[in-house]
PDB file of C-alpha atoms in Angstrom:
ATOM      1  CA  VAL A   1     144.074  61.978 -57.041  1.00  0.00           C
ATOM      2  CA  LEU A   2     145.600  63.117 -53.747  1.00  0.00           C
ATOM      3  CA  LEU A   3     148.678  60.683 -53.667  1.00  0.00           C
ATOM      4  CA  PRO A   4     150.439  62.274 -56.746  1.00  0.00           C
ATOM      5  CA  GLN A   5     150.044  65.721 -55.234  1.00  0.00           C
ATOM      6  CA  LEU A   6     151.366  64.556 -51.831  1.00  0.00           C
ATOM      7  CA  LEU A   7     154.368  62.900 -53.372  1.00  0.00           C
ATOM      8  CA  ALA A   8     155.064  66.084 -55.329  1.00  0.00           C
ATOM      9  CA  GLU A   9     154.475  68.675 -52.664  1.00  0.00           C
ATOM     10  CA  ALA A  10     154.629  67.277 -49.113  1.00  0.00           C
ATOM     11  CA  ALA A  11     157.847  68.342 -47.314  1.00  0.00           C
ATOM     12  CA  ARG A  12     157.817  65.159 -45.137  1.00  0.00           C
ATOM     13  CA  LEU A  13     155.763  62.005 -45.741  1.00  0.00           C
ATOM     14  CA  VAL A  14     154.796  58.699 -44.143  1.00  0.00           C
ATOM     15  CA  LEU A  15     153.235  56.159 -46.476  1.00  0.00           C
ATOM     16  CA  ASP A  16     151.343  53.052 -45.285  1.00  0.00           C
ATOM     17  CA  ALA A  17     148.537  50.738 -46.324  1.00  0.00           C
ATOM     18  CA  ASP A  18     146.590  51.735 -49.408  1.00  0.00           C
ATOM     19  CA  ALA A  19     149.196  54.315 -50.385  1.00  0.00           C
ATOM     20  CA  LEU A  20     151.864  51.535 -50.580  1.00  0.00           C
ATOM     21  CA  ASN A  21     149.460  49.341 -52.570  1.00  0.00           C
ATOM     22  CA  ALA A  22     148.755  52.137 -55.088  1.00  0.00           C
ATOM     23  CA  ILE A  23     152.532  52.737 -55.537  1.00  0.00           C
ATOM     24  CA  ALA A  24     153.182  49.123 -56.038  1.00  0.00           C
ATOM     25  CA  HIS A  25     150.857  49.041 -59.069  1.00  0.00           C
ATOM     26  CA  ASP A  26     151.700  52.435 -60.670  1.00  0.00           C
ATOM     27  CA  ALA A  27     155.071  53.223 -62.326  1.00  0.00           C
ATOM     28  CA  THR A  28     154.341  57.001 -62.316  1.00  0.00           C
ATOM     29  CA  LEU A  29     153.754  56.938 -58.494  1.00  0.00           C
ATOM     30  CA  GLN A  30     156.985  54.994 -58.023  1.00  0.00           C
ATOM     31  CA  ALA A  31     158.943  57.462 -60.098  1.00  0.00           C
ATOM     32  CA  ALA A  32     157.318  60.363 -58.140  1.00  0.00           C
ATOM     33  CA  LEU A  33     158.466  58.624 -54.816  1.00  0.00           C
ATOM     34  CA  VAL A  34     162.012  58.097 -56.063  1.00  0.00           C
ATOM     35  CA  ALA A  35     162.173  61.797 -57.052  1.00  0.00           C
ATOM     36  CA  ARG A  36     161.360  63.053 -53.553  1.00  0.00           C
ATOM     37  CA  PRO A  37     164.155  64.848 -51.548  1.00  0.00           C
ATOM     38  CA  VAL A  38     166.448  62.550 -49.741  1.00  0.00           C
ATOM     39  CA  ASN A  39     165.610  61.680 -46.179  1.00  0.00           C
ATOM     40  CA  THR A  40     162.016  63.033 -46.141  1.00  0.00           C
ATOM     41  CA  THR A  41     159.848  59.884 -46.708  1.00  0.00           C
ATOM     42  CA  VAL A  42     159.228  56.728 -44.711  1.00  0.00           C
ATOM     43  CA  LEU A  43     157.386  53.693 -45.970  1.00  0.00           C
ATOM     44  CA  THR A  44     155.933  51.378 -43.304  1.00  0.00           C
ATOM     45  CA  PRO A  45     155.000  48.073 -45.113  1.00  0.00           C
ATOM     46  CA  HIS A  46     154.043  44.734 -43.458  1.00  0.00           C
ATOM     47  CA  PRO A  47     155.414  41.757 -45.353  1.00  0.00           C
ATOM     48  CA  LEU A  48     152.486  41.463 -47.906  1.00  0.00           C
ATOM     49  CA  GLU A  49     152.688  45.233 -48.752  1.00  0.00           C
ATOM     50  CA  ALA A  50     156.534  44.786 -49.176  1.00  0.00           C
ATOM     51  CA  ALA A  51     155.968  41.813 -51.417  1.00  0.00           C
ATOM     52  CA  ARG A  52     153.718  43.946 -53.633  1.00  0.00           C
ATOM     53  CA  LEU A  53     156.211  46.833 -53.730  1.00  0.00           C
ATOM     54  CA  MET A  54     159.080  44.527 -54.635  1.00  0.00           C
ATOM     55  CA  GLN A  55     156.850  42.368 -57.004  1.00  0.00           C
ATOM     56  CA  THR A  56     157.629  39.137 -55.248  1.00  0.00           C
ATOM     57  CA  GLY A  57     156.107  36.739 -52.782  1.00  0.00           C
ATOM     58  CA  THR A  58     155.721  37.210 -49.087  1.00  0.00           C
ATOM     59  CA  ALA A  59     157.905  34.106 -48.504  1.00  0.00           C
ATOM     60  CA  ASN A  60     160.726  35.927 -50.288  1.00  0.00           C
ATOM     61  CA  ILE A  61     160.377  39.002 -48.076  1.00  0.00           C
ATOM     62  CA  GLN A  62     160.272  36.823 -44.964  1.00  0.00           C
ATOM     63  CA  SER A  63     163.335  34.770 -45.932  1.00  0.00           C
ATOM     64  CA  ASP A  64     165.606  37.803 -46.250  1.00  0.00           C
ATOM     65  CA  ARG A  65     164.009  40.623 -44.287  1.00  0.00           C
ATOM     66  CA  LEU A  66     167.304  42.605 -43.907  1.00  0.00           C
ATOM     67  CA  GLY A  67     168.137  42.322 -47.575  1.00  0.00           C
ATOM     68  CA  MET A  68     164.565  43.016 -48.783  1.00  0.00           C
ATOM     69  CA  ALA A  69     164.299  46.038 -46.466  1.00  0.00           C
ATOM     70  CA  GLN A  70     167.656  47.395 -47.839  1.00  0.00           C
ATOM     71  CA  ALA A  71     166.497  46.635 -51.461  1.00  0.00           C
ATOM     72  CA  MET A  72     163.264  48.595 -50.865  1.00  0.00           C
ATOM     73  CA  ALA A  73     165.093  51.547 -49.378  1.00  0.00           C
ATOM     74  CA  ALA A  74     167.377  51.624 -52.292  1.00  0.00           C
ATOM     75  CA  ARG A  75     164.788  50.978 -54.913  1.00  0.00           C
ATOM     76  CA  PHE A  76     162.390  53.750 -53.605  1.00  0.00           C
ATOM     77  CA  ALA A  77     165.062  56.168 -52.241  1.00  0.00           C
ATOM     78  CA  CYS A  78     163.476  56.376 -48.903  1.00  0.00           C
ATOM     79  CA  THR A  79     163.552  55.041 -45.397  1.00  0.00           C
ATOM     80  CA  VAL A  80     161.663  51.682 -44.954  1.00  0.00           C
ATOM     81  CA  VAL A  81     160.094  50.126 -41.837  1.00  0.00           C
ATOM     82  CA  LEU A  82     159.549  46.508 -42.617  1.00  0.00           C
ATOM     83  CA  LYS A  83     157.045  45.628 -39.858  1.00  0.00           C
ATOM     84  CA  GLY A  84     156.989  42.346 -38.219  1.00  0.00           C
ATOM     85  CA  SER A  85     158.819  40.482 -35.414  1.00  0.00           C
ATOM     86  CA  GLY A  86     162.076  42.410 -35.228  1.00  0.00           C
ATOM     87  CA  SER A  87     160.920  45.233 -37.381  1.00  0.00           C
ATOM     88  CA  ILE A  88     163.686  46.340 -39.814  1.00  0.00           C
ATOM     89  CA  ILE A  89     164.602  49.994 -40.316  1.00  0.00           C
ATOM     90  CA  ALA A  90     166.598  50.541 -43.587  1.00  0.00           C
ATOM     91  CA  ALA A  91     167.624  53.673 -45.405  1.00  0.00           C
ATOM     92  CA  PRO A  92     169.715  54.178 -48.603  1.00  0.00           C
ATOM     93  CA  GLY A  93     173.423  54.006 -47.936  1.00  0.00           C
ATOM     94  CA  GLN A  94     172.912  53.076 -44.209  1.00  0.00           C
ATOM     95  CA  PRO A  95     173.231  49.703 -42.527  1.00  0.00           C
ATOM     96  CA  PRO A  96     169.760  48.307 -41.481  1.00  0.00           C
ATOM     97  CA  ALA A  97     168.728  48.095 -37.978  1.00  0.00           C
ATOM     98  CA  ILE A  98     166.678  45.461 -36.249  1.00  0.00           C
ATOM     99  CA  ASN A  99     164.416  46.971 -33.636  1.00  0.00           C
ATOM    100  CA  PRO A 100     164.723  45.160 -30.302  1.00  0.00           C
ATOM    101  CA  THR A 101     161.365  46.192 -28.824  1.00  0.00           C
ATOM    102  CA  GLY A 102     157.835  44.867 -29.402  1.00  0.00           C
ATOM    103  CA  ASN A 103     155.939  41.658 -29.291  1.00  0.00           C
ATOM    104  CA  ALA A 104     152.926  39.852 -30.726  1.00  0.00           C
ATOM    105  CA  ARG A 105     150.490  42.083 -29.060  1.00  0.00           C
ATOM    106  CA  LEU A 106     151.260  44.590 -31.860  1.00  0.00           C
ATOM    107  CA  ALA A 107     149.657  42.155 -34.390  1.00  0.00           C
ATOM    108  CA  THR A 108     146.375  43.893 -33.616  1.00  0.00           C
ATOM    109  CA  ALA A 109     144.269  45.871 -36.034  1.00  0.00           C
ATOM    110  CA  GLY A 110     145.140  49.500 -36.086  1.00  0.00           C
ATOM    111  CA  THR A 111     148.485  49.359 -34.295  1.00  0.00           C
ATOM    112  CA  GLY A 112     150.339  49.869 -37.600  1.00  0.00           C
ATOM    113  CA  ASP A 113     148.260  53.045 -38.064  1.00  0.00           C
ATOM    114  CA  VAL A 114     149.427  54.202 -34.607  1.00  0.00           C
ATOM    115  CA  LEU A 115     153.009  53.498 -35.649  1.00  0.00           C
ATOM    116  CA  ALA A 116     152.611  55.570 -38.872  1.00  0.00           C
ATOM    117  CA  GLY A 117     151.204  58.431 -36.824  1.00  0.00           C
ATOM    118  CA  MET A 118     154.237  58.239 -34.440  1.00  0.00           C
ATOM    119  CA  VAL A 119     156.602  58.424 -37.393  1.00  0.00           C
ATOM    120  CA  GLY A 120     154.736  61.395 -38.740  1.00  0.00           C
ATOM    121  CA  ALA A 121     154.924  63.080 -35.406  1.00  0.00           C
ATOM    122  CA  HIS A 122     158.667  62.644 -35.320  1.00  0.00           C
ATOM    123  CA  LEU A 123     158.856  63.930 -38.829  1.00  0.00           C
ATOM    124  CA  ALA A 124     156.792  66.986 -38.118  1.00  0.00           C
ATOM    125  CA  ALA A 125     159.122  67.692 -35.089  1.00  0.00           C
ATOM    126  CA  GLY A 126     161.963  67.940 -37.456  1.00  0.00           C
ATOM    127  CA  ALA A 127     163.714  64.559 -37.307  1.00  0.00           C
ATOM    128  CA  SER A 128     165.151  62.985 -40.309  1.00  0.00           C
ATOM    129  CA  ALA A 129     163.273  60.156 -41.964  1.00  0.00           C
ATOM    130  CA  LEU A 130     165.673  57.600 -40.521  1.00  0.00           C
ATOM    131  CA  ARG A 131     165.688  59.015 -36.965  1.00  0.00           C
ATOM    132  CA  ALA A 132     161.928  59.467 -37.024  1.00  0.00           C
ATOM    133  CA  ALA A 133     161.371  55.818 -38.145  1.00  0.00           C
ATOM    134  CA  SER A 134     163.901  54.410 -35.663  1.00  0.00           C
ATOM    135  CA  GLU A 135     162.639  56.326 -32.717  1.00  0.00           C
ATOM    136  CA  ALA A 136     158.949  55.746 -33.410  1.00  0.00           C
ATOM    137  CA  VAL A 137     159.480  51.950 -33.996  1.00  0.00           C
ATOM    138  CA  TYR A 138     161.409  51.702 -30.682  1.00  0.00           C
ATOM    139  CA  GLN A 139     158.780  53.686 -28.755  1.00  0.00           C
ATOM    140  CA  HIS A 140     155.959  51.700 -30.345  1.00  0.00           C
ATOM    141  CA  GLY A 141     157.538  48.405 -29.463  1.00  0.00           C
ATOM    142  CA  GLN A 142     158.506  49.502 -25.902  1.00  0.00           C
ATOM    143  CA  ALA A 143     154.949  50.479 -25.273  1.00  0.00           C
ATOM    144  CA  ALA A 144     153.827  46.918 -26.122  1.00  0.00           C
ATOM    145  CA  ASP A 145     156.727  45.457 -24.021  1.00  0.00           C
ATOM    146  CA  VAL A 146     155.525  47.244 -20.859  1.00  0.00           C
ATOM    147  CA  TRP A 147     151.873  46.881 -21.501  1.00  0.00           C
ATOM    148  CA  PRO A 148     150.067  45.759 -18.371  1.00  0.00           C
ATOM    149  CA  ALA A 149     149.399  41.978 -18.220  1.00  0.00           C
ATOM    150  CA  GLY A 150     145.695  41.301 -18.524  1.00  0.00           C
ATOM    151  CA  LEU A 151     144.917  44.545 -20.300  1.00  0.00           C
ATOM    152  CA  ALA A 152     143.890  44.224 -23.916  1.00  0.00           C
ATOM    153  CA  LEU A 153     146.243  46.211 -26.255  1.00  0.00           C
ATOM    154  CA  THR A 154     143.931  48.028 -28.750  1.00  0.00           C
ATOM    155  CA  ALA A 155     145.022  50.584 -31.287  1.00  0.00           C
ATOM    156  CA  SER A 156     143.111  53.358 -29.492  1.00  0.00           C
ATOM    157  CA  ALA A 157     144.537  52.479 -26.085  1.00  0.00           C
ATOM    158  CA  LEU A 158     148.069  52.294 -27.519  1.00  0.00           C
ATOM    159  CA  ALA A 159     147.607  55.712 -29.244  1.00  0.00           C
ATOM    160  CA  ARG A 160     146.509  57.206 -25.870  1.00  0.00           C
ATOM    161  CA  ARG A 161     149.592  55.596 -24.137  1.00  0.00           C
ATOM    162  CA  VAL A 162     152.230  56.775 -26.589  1.00  0.00           C
ATOM    163  CA  GLY A 163     150.471  60.115 -27.303  1.00  0.00           C
ATOM    164  CA  GLY A 164     151.022  61.284 -23.832  1.00  0.00           C
TER     165      GLY A 164
END
């Protein structure tokens, strides 16, 4: 009930997790996503969510991460962060970027939620979708790269670290 309204009315939007899964299975939501103003929306799928959105298998996503991120960006007319080792940031009409920061510590429950929040914060501060995604992904990964050895990286600790 809320997602159609958000797609229609939100000035800037980050979509993750269940919102991506709902869009993957609903042509009306897909059309609403495509109809949003240019450079206002960021999708942050992990490979399984990306596979659902692209109606393919995870192996296909992983075998061509750059191409699939670009295809998602073009298909849904928004910026895409394909999460994983070397997260890909893609936007319609732009060359994709591979984020150089981050490590396996980010494969922890909730860290993707922290990333979505960081993207949202950049969008709220006025950044374009591409810039918001690129900066948030870099900072998210950088926080993991400098994480103190021996200290568990949890989503709540990460959020405190990147939130200032």
